[in-house]
Tab-separated table of C-alpha atoms and ligand atoms in Angstrom:
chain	number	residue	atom	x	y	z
A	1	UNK	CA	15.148	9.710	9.089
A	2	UNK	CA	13.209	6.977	7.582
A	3	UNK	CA	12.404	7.993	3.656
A	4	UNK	CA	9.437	6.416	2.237
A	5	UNK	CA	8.383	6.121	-1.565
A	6	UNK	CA	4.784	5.565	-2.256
A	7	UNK	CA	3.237	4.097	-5.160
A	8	UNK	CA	-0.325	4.979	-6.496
A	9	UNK	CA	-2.493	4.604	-9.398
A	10	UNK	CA	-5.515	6.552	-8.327
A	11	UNK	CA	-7.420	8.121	-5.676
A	12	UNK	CA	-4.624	8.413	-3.111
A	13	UNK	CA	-6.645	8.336	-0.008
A	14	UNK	CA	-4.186	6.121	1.901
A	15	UNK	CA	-1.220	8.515	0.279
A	16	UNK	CA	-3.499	11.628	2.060
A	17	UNK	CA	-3.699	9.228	5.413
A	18	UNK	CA	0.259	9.129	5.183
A	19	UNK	CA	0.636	12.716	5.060
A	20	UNK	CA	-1.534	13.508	7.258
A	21	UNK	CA	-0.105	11.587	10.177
A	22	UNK	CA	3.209	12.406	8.956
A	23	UNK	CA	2.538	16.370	9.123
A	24	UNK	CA	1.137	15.441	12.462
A	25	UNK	CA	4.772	14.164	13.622
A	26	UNK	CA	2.137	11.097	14.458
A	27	UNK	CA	5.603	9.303	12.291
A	28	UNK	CA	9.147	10.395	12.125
A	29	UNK	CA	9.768	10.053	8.262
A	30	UNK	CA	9.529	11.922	5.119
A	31	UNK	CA	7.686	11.139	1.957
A	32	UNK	CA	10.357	11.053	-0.606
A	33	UNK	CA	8.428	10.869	-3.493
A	34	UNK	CA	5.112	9.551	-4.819
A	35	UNK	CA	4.875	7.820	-8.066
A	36	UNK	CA	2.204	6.808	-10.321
A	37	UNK	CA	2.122	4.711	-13.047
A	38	UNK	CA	-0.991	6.373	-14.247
A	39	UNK	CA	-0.713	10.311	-15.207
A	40	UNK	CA	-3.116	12.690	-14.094
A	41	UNK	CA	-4.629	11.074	-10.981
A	42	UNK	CA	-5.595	12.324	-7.779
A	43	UNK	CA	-2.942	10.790	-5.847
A	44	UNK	CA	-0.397	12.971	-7.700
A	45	UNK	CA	-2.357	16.134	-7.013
A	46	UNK	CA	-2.622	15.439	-3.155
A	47	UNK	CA	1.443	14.811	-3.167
A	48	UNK	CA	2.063	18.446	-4.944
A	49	UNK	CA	-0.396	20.081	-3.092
A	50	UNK	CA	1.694	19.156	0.353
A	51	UNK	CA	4.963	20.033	-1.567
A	52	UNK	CA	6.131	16.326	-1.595
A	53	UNK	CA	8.209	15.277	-5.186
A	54	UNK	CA	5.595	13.698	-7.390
A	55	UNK	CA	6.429	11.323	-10.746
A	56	UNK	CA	4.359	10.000	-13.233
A	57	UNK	CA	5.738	6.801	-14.723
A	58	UNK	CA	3.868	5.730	-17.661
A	59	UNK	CA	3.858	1.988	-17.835
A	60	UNK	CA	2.556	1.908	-21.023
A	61	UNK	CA	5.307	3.886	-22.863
A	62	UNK	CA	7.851	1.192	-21.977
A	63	UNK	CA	8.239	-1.899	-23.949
A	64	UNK	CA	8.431	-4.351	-21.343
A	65	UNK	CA	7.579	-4.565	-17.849
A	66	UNK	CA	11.147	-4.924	-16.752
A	67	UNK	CA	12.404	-1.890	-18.420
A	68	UNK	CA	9.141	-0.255	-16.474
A	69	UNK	CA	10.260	-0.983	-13.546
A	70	UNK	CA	13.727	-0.517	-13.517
A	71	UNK	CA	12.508	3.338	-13.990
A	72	UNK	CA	10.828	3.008	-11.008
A	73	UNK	CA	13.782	1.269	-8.689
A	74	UNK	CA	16.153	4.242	-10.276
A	75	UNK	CA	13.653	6.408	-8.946
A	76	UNK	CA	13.048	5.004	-5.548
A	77	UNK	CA	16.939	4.479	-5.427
A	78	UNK	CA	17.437	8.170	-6.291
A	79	UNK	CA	15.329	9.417	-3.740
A	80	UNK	CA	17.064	6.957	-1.061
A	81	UNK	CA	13.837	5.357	-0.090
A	82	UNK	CA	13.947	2.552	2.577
A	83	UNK	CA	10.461	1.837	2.524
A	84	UNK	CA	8.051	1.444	-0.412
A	85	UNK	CA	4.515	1.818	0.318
A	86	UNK	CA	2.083	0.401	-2.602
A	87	UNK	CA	-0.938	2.558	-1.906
A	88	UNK	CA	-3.728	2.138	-4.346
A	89	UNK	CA	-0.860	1.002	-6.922
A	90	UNK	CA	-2.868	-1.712	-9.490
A	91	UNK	CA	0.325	-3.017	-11.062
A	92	UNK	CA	1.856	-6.577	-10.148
A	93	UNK	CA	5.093	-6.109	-8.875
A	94	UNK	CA	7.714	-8.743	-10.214
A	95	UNK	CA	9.681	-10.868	-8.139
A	96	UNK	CA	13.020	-8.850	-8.831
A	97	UNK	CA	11.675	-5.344	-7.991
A	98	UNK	CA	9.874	-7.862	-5.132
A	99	UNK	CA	13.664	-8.730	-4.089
A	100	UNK	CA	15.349	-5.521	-4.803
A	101	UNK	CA	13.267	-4.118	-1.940
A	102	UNK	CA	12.490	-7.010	0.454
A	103	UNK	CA	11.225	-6.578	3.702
A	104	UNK	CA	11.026	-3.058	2.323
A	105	UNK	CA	7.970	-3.044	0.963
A	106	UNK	CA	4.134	-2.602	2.501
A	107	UNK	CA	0.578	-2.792	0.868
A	108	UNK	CA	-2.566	-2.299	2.070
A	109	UNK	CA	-5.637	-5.062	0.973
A	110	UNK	CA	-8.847	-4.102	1.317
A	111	UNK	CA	-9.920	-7.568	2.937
A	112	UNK	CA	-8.688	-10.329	5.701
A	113	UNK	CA	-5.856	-12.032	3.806
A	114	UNK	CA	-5.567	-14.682	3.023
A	115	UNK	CA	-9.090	-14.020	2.667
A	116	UNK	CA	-10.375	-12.490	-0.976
A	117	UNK	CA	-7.036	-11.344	-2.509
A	118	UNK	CA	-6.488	-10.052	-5.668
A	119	UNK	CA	-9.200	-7.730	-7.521
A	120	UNK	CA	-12.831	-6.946	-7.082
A	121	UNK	CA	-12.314	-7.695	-3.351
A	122	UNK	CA	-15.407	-5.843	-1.438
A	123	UNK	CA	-17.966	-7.319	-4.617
A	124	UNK	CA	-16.308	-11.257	-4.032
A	125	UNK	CA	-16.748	-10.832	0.017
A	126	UNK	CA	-20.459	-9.831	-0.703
A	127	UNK	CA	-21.061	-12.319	-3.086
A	128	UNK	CA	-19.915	-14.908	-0.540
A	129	UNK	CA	-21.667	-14.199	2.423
A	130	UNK	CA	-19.313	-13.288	4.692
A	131	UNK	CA	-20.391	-11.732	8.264
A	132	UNK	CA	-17.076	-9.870	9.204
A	133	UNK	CA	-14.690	-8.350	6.462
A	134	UNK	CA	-11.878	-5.824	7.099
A	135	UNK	CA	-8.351	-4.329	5.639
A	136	UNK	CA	-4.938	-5.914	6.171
A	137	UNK	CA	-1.225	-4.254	5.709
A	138	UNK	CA	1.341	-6.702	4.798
A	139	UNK	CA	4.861	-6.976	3.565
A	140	UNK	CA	5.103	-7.826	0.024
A	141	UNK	CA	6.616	-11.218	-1.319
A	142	UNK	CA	6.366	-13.024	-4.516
A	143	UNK	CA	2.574	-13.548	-4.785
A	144	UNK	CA	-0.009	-11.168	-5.249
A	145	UNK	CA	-1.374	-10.445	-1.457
A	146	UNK	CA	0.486	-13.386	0.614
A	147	UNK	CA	3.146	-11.969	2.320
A	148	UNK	CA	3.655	-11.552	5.869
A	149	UNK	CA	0.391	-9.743	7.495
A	150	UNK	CA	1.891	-6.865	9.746
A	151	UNK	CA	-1.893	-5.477	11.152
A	152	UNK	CA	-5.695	-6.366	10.408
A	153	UNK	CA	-8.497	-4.197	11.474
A	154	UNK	CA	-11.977	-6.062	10.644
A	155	UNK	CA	-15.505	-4.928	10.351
A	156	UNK	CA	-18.873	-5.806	9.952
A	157	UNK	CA	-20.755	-6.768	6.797
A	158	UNK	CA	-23.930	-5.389	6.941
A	159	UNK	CA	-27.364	-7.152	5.364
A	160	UNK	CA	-28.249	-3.670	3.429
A	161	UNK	CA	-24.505	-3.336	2.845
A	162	UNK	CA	-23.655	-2.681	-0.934
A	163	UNK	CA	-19.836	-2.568	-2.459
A	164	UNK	CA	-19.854	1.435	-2.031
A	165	UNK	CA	-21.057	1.623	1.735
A	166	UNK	CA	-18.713	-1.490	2.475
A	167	UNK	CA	-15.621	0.001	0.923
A	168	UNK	CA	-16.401	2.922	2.819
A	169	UNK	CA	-16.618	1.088	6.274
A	170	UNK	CA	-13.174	-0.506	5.589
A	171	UNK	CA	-11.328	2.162	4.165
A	172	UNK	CA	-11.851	3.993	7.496
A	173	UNK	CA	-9.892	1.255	8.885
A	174	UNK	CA	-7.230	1.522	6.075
A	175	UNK	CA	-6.412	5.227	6.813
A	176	UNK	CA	-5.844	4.281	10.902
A	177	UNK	CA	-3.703	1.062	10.375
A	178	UNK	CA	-1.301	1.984	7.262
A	179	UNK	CA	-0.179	4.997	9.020
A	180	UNK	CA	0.340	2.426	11.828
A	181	UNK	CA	1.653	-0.229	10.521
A	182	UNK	CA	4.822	2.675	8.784
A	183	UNK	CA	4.897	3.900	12.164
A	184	UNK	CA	6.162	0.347	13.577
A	185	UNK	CA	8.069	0.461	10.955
A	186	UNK	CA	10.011	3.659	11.114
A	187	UNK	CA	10.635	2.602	14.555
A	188	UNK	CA	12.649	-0.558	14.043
A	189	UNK	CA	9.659	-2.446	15.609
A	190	UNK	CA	8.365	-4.708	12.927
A	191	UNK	CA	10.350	-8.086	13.154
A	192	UNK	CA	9.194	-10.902	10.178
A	193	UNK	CA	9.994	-14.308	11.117
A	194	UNK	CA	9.234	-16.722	8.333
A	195	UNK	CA	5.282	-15.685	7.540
A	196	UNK	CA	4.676	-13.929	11.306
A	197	UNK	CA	5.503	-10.194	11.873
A	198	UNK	CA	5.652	-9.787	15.283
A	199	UNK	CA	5.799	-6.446	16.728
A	200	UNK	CA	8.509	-5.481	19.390
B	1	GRF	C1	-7.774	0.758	-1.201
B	1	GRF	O1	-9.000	0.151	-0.962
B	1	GRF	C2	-6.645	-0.202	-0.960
B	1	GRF	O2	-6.911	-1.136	0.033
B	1	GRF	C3	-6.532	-0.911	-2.285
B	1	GRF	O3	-6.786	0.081	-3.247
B	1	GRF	C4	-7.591	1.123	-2.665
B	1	GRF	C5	-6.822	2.389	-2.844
B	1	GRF	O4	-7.531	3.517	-2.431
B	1	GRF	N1	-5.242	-1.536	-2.416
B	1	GRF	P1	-6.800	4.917	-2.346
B	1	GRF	O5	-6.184	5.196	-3.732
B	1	GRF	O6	-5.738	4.830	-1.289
B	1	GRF	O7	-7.866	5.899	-2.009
C-alpha cells in the first residue's frame, strides 16, 4: 500500500481532508508521517489526534537549508514514503530534494496556475480583477508552482468578496480535489507527459 508523507507548516486543513478520506477507505494508502517545519501547529495536533507519526523539523536550528532538508528526506526515506504531499508547507523546496522525489511529489495552490503563484495569492487575484479564481494540485518541479497541473476546480469571485470569504470558497474546493488528485495517484492512474498529466 501506497505510503504518503505530508508536509505542513500550519493549519492542516488539507492534512484533515487526507485523513478523512483516507479513514473513509475513499483511498487505499496510509499516512506515514506528517512533518512540520514549524513546532507547535495545528497540523501536528490533527496528525496525533488520528494516531498518525507526527515530526517537527525545525528549519531554523539547522545551519543551512541543505542540511534541513536532508533531515527531512531521512525522514520521508525512513518511513518508506512514495508520495510527498506539501500541504500548507511555506518552505521552497530545492531542486535536489525536488529530484530526490520526482514525480513523487504533489502541492496544492490556492489559485489557477499558472495564474497568481507564489504568496499572497487570494489578496493578488482580488487586486486584479479577476471574475473566476479556483485551487490547482500539481506535481512539483524546479520552480515555485509550475509543474505539471494534475486537477483544477475553479470558482467564482464575488463583487462583496474579501480575502477571508474567498479563501473560504476555494478551500472547499481544495479539501475535494487533493484527496482526489492522491487517489489517482495511489491508483497508478496519473501519467505526466512533458507538462500534461493525463489521467488513465
Ligand atoms: C491552502 O490554501 C493551500 O492551498 C496553500 O496553503 C493553504 C494551507 O491550508 N498551499 P491548510 O494548512 O491546509 O489549512
Amino acid at each position: 500500500m501506497l505510503k504518503i508523507g505530508v508536509l505542513v507548516s500550519g493549519r492542516g486543513s488539507n492534512l484533515q481532508a487526507i485523513i478523512d478520506a483516507i479513514e473513509a477507505k475513499k483511498i487505499k494508502a496510509e499516512i506515514a508521517v506528517v512533518i512540520s517545519n514549524i513546532p507547535g501547529v495545528a497540523a501536528l495536533d490533527r496528525a496525533k489526534k488520528h494516531g498518525i507519526k507526527a515530526v517537527a523539523v525545525n528549519d531554523k536550528e539547522f545551519k543551512d537549508k541543505s542540511s534541513y532538508e536532508k533531515d527531512i528526506i531521512a525522514e520521508l526515506e525512513k518511513n518508506n514514503v512514495g508520495l510527498v504531499c506539501l500541504a500548507g508547507y511555506m518552505k521552497l523546496i530545492s531542486p535536489e530534494f525536488v529530484r530526490h522525489f520526482k514525480g513523487k511529489m504533489m502541492n496544492i495552490h490556492p489559485a489557477l496556475l499558472p495564474a497568481f503563484p507564489g504568496l499572497h495569492v487570494q489578496r493578488t487575484a482580488l487586486e486584479h480583477g479577476v471574475k473566476i479564481s479556483g485551487c490547482t494540485v500539481h506535481f512539483v518541479d524546479e520552480g515555485c508552482d509550475t509543474g505539471p497541473i494534475i486537477i483544477q476546480a475553479a470558482v467564482p469571485v464575488l463583487d462583496d468578496d474579501t480575502q477571508e470569504s474567498l479563501s473560504a470558497r476555494i478551500l472547499e474546493q481544495e479539501h475535494r480535489i487533493y484527496p482526489e488528485a492522491i487517489r489517482l495517484f495511489s491508483e497508478g492512474k496519473l501519467k505526466i507527459e512533458g507538462r500534461r498529466v493525463k489521467i488513465i
